[in-house]
mmCIF file of C-alpha atoms in Angstrom:
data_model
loop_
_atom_site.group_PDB
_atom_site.id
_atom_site.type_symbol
_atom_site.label_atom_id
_atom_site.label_comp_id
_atom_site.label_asym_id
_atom_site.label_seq_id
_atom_site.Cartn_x
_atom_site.Cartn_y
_atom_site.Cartn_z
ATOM 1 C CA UNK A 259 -6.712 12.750 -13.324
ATOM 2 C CA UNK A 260 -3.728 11.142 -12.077
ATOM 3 C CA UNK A 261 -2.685 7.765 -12.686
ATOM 4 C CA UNK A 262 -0.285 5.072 -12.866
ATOM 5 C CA UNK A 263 -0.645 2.879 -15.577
ATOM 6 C CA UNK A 264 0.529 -0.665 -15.766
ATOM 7 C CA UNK A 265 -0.616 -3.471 -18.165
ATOM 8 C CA UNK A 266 -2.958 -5.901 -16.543
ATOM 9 C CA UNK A 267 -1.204 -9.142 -16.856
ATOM 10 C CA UNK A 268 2.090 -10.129 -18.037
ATOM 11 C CA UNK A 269 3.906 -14.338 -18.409
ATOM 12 C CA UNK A 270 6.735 -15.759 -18.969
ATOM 13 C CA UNK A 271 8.416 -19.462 -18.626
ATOM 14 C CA UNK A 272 10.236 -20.606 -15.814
ATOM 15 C CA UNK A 273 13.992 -19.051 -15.877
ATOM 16 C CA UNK A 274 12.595 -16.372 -18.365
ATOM 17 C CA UNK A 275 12.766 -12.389 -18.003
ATOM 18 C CA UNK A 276 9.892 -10.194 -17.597
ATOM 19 C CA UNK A 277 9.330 -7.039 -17.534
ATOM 20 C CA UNK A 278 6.483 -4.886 -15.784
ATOM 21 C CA UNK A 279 5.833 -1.531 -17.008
ATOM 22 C CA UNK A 280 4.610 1.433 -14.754
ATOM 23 C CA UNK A 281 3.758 4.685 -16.547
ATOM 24 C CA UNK A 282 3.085 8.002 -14.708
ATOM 25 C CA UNK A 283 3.111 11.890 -14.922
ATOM 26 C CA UNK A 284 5.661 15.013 -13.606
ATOM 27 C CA UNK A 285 3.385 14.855 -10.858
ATOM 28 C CA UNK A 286 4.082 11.540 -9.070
ATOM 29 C CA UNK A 287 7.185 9.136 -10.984
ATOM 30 C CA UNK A 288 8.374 12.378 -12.364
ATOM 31 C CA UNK A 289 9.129 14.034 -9.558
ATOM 32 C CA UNK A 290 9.193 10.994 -6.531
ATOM 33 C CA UNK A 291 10.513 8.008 -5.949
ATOM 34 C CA UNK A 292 8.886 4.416 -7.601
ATOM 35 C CA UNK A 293 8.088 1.516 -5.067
ATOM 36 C CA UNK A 294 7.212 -1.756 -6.360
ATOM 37 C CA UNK A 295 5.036 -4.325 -4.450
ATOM 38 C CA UNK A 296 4.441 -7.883 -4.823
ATOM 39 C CA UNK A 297 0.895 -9.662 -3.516
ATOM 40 C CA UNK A 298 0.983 -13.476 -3.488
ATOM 41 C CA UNK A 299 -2.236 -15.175 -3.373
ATOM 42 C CA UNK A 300 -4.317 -14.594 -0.291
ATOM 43 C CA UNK A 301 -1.448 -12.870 0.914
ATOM 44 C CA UNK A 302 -0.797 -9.409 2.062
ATOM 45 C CA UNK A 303 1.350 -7.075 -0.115
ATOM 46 C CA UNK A 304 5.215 -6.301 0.888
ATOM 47 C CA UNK A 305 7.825 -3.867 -0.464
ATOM 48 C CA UNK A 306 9.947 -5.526 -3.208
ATOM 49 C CA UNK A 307 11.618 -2.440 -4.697
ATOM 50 C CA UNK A 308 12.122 0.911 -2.714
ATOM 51 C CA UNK A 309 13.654 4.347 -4.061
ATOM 52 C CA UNK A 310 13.070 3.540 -8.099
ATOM 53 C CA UNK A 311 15.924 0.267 -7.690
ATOM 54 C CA UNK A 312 16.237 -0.373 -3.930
ATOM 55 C CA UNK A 313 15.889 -4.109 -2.847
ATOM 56 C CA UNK A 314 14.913 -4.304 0.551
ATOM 57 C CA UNK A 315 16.754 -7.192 2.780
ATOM 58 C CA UNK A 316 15.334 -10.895 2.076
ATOM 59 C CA UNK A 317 14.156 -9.755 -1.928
ATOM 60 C CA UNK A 318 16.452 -11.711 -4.310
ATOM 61 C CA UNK A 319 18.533 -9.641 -6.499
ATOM 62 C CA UNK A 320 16.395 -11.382 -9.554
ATOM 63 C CA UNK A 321 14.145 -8.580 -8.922
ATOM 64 C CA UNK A 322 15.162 -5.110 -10.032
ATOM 65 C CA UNK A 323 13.614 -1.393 -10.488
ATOM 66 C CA UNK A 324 14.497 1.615 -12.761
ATOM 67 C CA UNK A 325 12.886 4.764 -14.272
ATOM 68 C CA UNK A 326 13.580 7.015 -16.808
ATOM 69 C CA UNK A 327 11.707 10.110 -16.797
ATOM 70 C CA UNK A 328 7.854 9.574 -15.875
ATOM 71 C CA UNK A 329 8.178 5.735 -16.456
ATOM 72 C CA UNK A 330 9.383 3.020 -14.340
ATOM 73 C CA UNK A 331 9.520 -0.487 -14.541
ATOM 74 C CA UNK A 332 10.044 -4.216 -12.786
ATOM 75 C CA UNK A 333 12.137 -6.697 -14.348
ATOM 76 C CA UNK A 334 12.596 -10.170 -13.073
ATOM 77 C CA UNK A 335 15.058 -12.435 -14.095
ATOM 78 C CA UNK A 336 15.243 -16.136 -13.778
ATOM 79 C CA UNK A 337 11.168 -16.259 -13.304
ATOM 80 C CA UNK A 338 10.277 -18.716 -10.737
ATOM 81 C CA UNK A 339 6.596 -20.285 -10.040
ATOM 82 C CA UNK A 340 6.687 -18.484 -6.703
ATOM 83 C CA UNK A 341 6.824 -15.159 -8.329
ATOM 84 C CA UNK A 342 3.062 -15.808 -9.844
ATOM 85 C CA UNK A 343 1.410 -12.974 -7.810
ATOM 86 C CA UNK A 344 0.268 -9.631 -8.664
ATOM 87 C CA UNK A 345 2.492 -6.396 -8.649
ATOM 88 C CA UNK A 346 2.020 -3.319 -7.911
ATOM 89 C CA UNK A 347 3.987 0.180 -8.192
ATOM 90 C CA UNK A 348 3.504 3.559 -6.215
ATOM 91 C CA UNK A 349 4.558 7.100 -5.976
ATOM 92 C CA UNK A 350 3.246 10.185 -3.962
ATOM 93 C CA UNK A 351 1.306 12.958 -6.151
ATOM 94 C CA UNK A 352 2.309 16.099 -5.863
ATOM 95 C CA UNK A 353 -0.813 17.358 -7.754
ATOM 96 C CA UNK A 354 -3.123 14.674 -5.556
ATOM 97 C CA UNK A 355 -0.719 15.855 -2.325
ATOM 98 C CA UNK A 356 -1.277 11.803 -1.438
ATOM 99 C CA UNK A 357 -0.071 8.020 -2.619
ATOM 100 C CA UNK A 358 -0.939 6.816 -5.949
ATOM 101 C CA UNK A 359 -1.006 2.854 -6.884
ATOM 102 C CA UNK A 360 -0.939 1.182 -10.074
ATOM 103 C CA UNK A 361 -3.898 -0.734 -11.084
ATOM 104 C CA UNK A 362 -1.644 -4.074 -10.626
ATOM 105 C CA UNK A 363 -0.300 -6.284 -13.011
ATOM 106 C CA UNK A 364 -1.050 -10.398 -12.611
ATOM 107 C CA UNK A 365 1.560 -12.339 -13.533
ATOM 108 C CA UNK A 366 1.404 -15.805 -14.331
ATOM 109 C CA UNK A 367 4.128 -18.259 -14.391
ATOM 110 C CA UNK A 368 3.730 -20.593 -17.806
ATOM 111 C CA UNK B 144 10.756 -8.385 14.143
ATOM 112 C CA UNK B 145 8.061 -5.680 13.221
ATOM 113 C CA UNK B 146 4.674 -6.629 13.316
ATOM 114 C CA UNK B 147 1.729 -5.001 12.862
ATOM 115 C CA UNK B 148 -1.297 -6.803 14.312
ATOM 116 C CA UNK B 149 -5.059 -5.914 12.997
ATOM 117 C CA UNK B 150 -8.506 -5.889 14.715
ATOM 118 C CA UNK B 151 -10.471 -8.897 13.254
ATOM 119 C CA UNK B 152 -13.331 -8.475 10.545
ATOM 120 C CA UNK B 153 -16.307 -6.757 10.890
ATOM 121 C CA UNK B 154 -19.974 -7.024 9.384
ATOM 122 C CA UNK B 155 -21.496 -3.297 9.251
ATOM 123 C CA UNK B 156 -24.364 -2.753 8.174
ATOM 124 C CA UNK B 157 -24.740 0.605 5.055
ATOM 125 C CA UNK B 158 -24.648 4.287 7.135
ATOM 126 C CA UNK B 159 -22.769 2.345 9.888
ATOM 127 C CA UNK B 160 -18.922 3.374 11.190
ATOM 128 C CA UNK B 161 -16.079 0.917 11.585
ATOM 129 C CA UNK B 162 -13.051 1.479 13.409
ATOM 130 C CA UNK B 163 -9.982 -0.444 13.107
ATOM 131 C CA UNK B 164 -7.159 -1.129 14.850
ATOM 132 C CA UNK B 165 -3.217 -2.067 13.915
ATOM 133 C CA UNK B 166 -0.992 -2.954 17.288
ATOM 134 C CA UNK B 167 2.223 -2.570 16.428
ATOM 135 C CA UNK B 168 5.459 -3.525 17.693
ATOM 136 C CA UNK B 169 9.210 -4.113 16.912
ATOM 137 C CA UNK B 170 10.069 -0.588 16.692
ATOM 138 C CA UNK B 171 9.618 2.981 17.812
ATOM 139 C CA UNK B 172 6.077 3.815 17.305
ATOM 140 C CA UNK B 173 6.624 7.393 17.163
ATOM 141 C CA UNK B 174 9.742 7.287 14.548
ATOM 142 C CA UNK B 175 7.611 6.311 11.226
ATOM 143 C CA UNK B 176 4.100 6.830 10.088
ATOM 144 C CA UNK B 177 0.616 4.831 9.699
ATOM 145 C CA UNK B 178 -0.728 4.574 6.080
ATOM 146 C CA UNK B 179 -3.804 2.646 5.139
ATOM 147 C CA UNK B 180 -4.557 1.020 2.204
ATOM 148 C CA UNK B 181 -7.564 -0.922 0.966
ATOM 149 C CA UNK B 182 -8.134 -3.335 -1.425
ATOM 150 C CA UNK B 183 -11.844 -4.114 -2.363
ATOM 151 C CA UNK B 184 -12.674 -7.770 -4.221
ATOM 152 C CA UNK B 185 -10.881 -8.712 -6.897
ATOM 153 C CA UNK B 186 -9.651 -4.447 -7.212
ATOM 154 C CA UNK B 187 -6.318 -3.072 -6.529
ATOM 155 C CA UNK B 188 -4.901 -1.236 -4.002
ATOM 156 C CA UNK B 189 -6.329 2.188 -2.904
ATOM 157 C CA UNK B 190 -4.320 4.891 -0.418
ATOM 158 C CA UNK B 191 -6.427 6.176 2.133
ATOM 159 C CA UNK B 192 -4.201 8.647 3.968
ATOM 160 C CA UNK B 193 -1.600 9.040 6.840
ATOM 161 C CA UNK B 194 -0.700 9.547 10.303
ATOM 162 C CA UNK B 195 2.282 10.691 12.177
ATOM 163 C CA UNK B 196 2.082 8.802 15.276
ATOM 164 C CA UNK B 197 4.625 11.582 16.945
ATOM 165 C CA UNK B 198 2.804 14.449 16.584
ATOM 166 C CA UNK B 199 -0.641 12.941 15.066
ATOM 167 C CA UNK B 200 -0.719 15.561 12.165
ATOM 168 C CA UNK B 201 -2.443 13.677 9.280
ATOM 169 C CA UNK B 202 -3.289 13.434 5.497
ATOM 170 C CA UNK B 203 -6.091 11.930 4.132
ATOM 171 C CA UNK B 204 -7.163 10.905 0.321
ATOM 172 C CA UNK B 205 -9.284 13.493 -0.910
ATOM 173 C CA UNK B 206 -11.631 10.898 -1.623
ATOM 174 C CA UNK B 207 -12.327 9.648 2.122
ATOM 175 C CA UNK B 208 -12.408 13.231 3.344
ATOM 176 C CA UNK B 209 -14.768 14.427 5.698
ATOM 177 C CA UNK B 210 -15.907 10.710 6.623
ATOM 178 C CA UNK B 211 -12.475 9.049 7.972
ATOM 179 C CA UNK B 212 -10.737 10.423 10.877
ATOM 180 C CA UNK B 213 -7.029 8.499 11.997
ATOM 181 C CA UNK B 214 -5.921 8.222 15.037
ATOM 182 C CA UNK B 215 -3.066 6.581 17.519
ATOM 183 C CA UNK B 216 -2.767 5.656 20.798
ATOM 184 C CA UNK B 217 1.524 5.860 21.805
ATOM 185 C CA UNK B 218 0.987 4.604 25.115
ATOM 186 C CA UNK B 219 -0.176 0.577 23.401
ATOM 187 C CA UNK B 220 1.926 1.578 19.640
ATOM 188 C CA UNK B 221 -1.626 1.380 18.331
ATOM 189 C CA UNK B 222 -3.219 2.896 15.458
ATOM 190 C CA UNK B 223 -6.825 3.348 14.174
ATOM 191 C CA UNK B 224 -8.636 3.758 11.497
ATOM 192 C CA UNK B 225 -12.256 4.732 11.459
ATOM 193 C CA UNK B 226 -14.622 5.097 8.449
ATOM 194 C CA UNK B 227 -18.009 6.656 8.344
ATOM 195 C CA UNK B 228 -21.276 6.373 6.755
ATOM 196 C CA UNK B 229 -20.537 3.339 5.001
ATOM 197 C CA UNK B 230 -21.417 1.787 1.539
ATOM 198 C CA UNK B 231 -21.479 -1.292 -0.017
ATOM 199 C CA UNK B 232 -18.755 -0.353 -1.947
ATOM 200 C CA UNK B 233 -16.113 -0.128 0.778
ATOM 201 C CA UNK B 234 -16.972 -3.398 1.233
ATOM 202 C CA UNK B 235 -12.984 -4.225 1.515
ATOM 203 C CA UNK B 236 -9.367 -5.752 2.929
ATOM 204 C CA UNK B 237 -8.261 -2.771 5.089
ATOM 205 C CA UNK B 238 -4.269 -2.837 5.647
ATOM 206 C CA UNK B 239 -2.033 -0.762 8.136
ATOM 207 C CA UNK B 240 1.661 -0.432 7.016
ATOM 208 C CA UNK B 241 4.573 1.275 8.086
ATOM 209 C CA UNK B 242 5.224 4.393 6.137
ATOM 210 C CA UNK B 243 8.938 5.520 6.732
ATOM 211 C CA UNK B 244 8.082 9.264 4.970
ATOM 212 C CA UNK B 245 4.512 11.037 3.861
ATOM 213 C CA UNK B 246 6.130 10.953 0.367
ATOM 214 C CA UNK B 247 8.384 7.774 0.202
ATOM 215 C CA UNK B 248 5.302 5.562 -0.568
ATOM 216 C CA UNK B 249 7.432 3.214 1.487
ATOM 217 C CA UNK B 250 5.119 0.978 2.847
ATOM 218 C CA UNK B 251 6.726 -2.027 5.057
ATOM 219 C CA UNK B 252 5.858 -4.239 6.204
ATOM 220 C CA UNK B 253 1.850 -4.452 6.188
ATOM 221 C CA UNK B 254 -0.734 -5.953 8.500
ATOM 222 C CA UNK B 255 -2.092 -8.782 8.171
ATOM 223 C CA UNK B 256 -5.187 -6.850 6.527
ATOM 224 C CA UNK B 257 -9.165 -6.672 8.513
ATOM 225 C CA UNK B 258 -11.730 -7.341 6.003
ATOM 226 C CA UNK B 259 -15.514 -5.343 6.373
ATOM 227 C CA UNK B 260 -18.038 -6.390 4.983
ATOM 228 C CA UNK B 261 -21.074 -3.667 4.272
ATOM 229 C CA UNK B 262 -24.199 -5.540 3.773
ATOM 230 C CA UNK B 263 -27.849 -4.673 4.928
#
């Protein structure tokens, strides 16, 4: 079955850098590009990171994308309070033919 | 600005349909597609498939096949979602985005999200 996995929950201190893993398959990070979303509380999700490392307009450059192979990840630098929310990455399946999510990862700003 | 508006939430009752609507505007309605997500209590976020508002060809999840049909109307830049014999377990926050490709996975922005409720 196809997945993307990401750890559940992930901290850091104010001004520190985190990291938020996203592991996949040749199907779907393998072969497509990695999106990364960010949900605030009671809030609907919006597109952080587009095309693996892509910022879209209005996302400070503290966050940033990459991937290597069937992994990608979310790093953000300089944590704030206001990036408490949960996070979530996404890539099509070719195996699926349709969008895969991450299960999300919470993370909670110390 | 974009903005994609939703229908407001809805009580259904299990073996019911609900049909949802996004209104969008700020753009081209027939230049990117309609994707819908979900997001039951507490869970993640779930793909249910995509329209292409230009031609309406479409691609649903395997999983919702055969019991959600997509739809869009150009002439309002509206989009729907309907979902059939329902459970208490798509009890759920139903979004419309903005899908620039079928396999970007580039979702922006979102609606505002309709939540349904299945209860008896």
């Amino acid at each position: 079955q196809s997945v993307l996995t990401q750890p559940p929950s992930a901290s850091g201190t104010p001004g520190q850098r985190v990291t938020i893993s996203c592991s996949g398959s040749t199907f779907n990070i393998g072969r497509n590009p990695v999106n990364w979303y960010q949900q605030l509380p009671g809030a609907s999700p919006r597109l952080l990171i587009f095309d693996n490392n892509q910022r879209p307009s209005g996302v400070p450059d503290r966050f940033s994308g990459s991937k290597s192979g069937t992994s990608a990840s979310l790093a953000i630098s300089g944590l704030q309070s206001e990036d408490e929310a949960d996070y979530y990455c996404a890539a099509w399946d070719d195996s699926l033919i349709g969008v895969l999510f991450g299960g999300g990862t919470k993370l909670t700003v110390l | 600005q974009i903005h994609l508006v939703q229908s407001g939430a809805e009580v259904k009752k299990p073996g019911a349909s609900v049909k949802v609507s996004c209104r969008t505007s700020g753009y081209t309605f027939t230049t990117y597609g309609i994707s819908w997500v979900r997001q039951a209590p507490g869970q993640g976020l779930e793909w249910m498939g995509w329209i292409s508002p230009y031609n309406g060809n479409t691609n649903y999840a395997q999983k919702f096949q055969g019991r959600i049909t997509m739809t869009t109307d150009t002439s309002t830049s509206t989009a729907y979602m309907e979902l059939r014999r329902l459970r208490a377990d798509d009890t759920a926050v139903f979004y419309c985005v903005r899908d620039e490709a079928l396999l970007l996975s580039k979702f922006d922005p979102w609606g505002q999200g309709t939540l349904v409720i299945v209860s008896s």
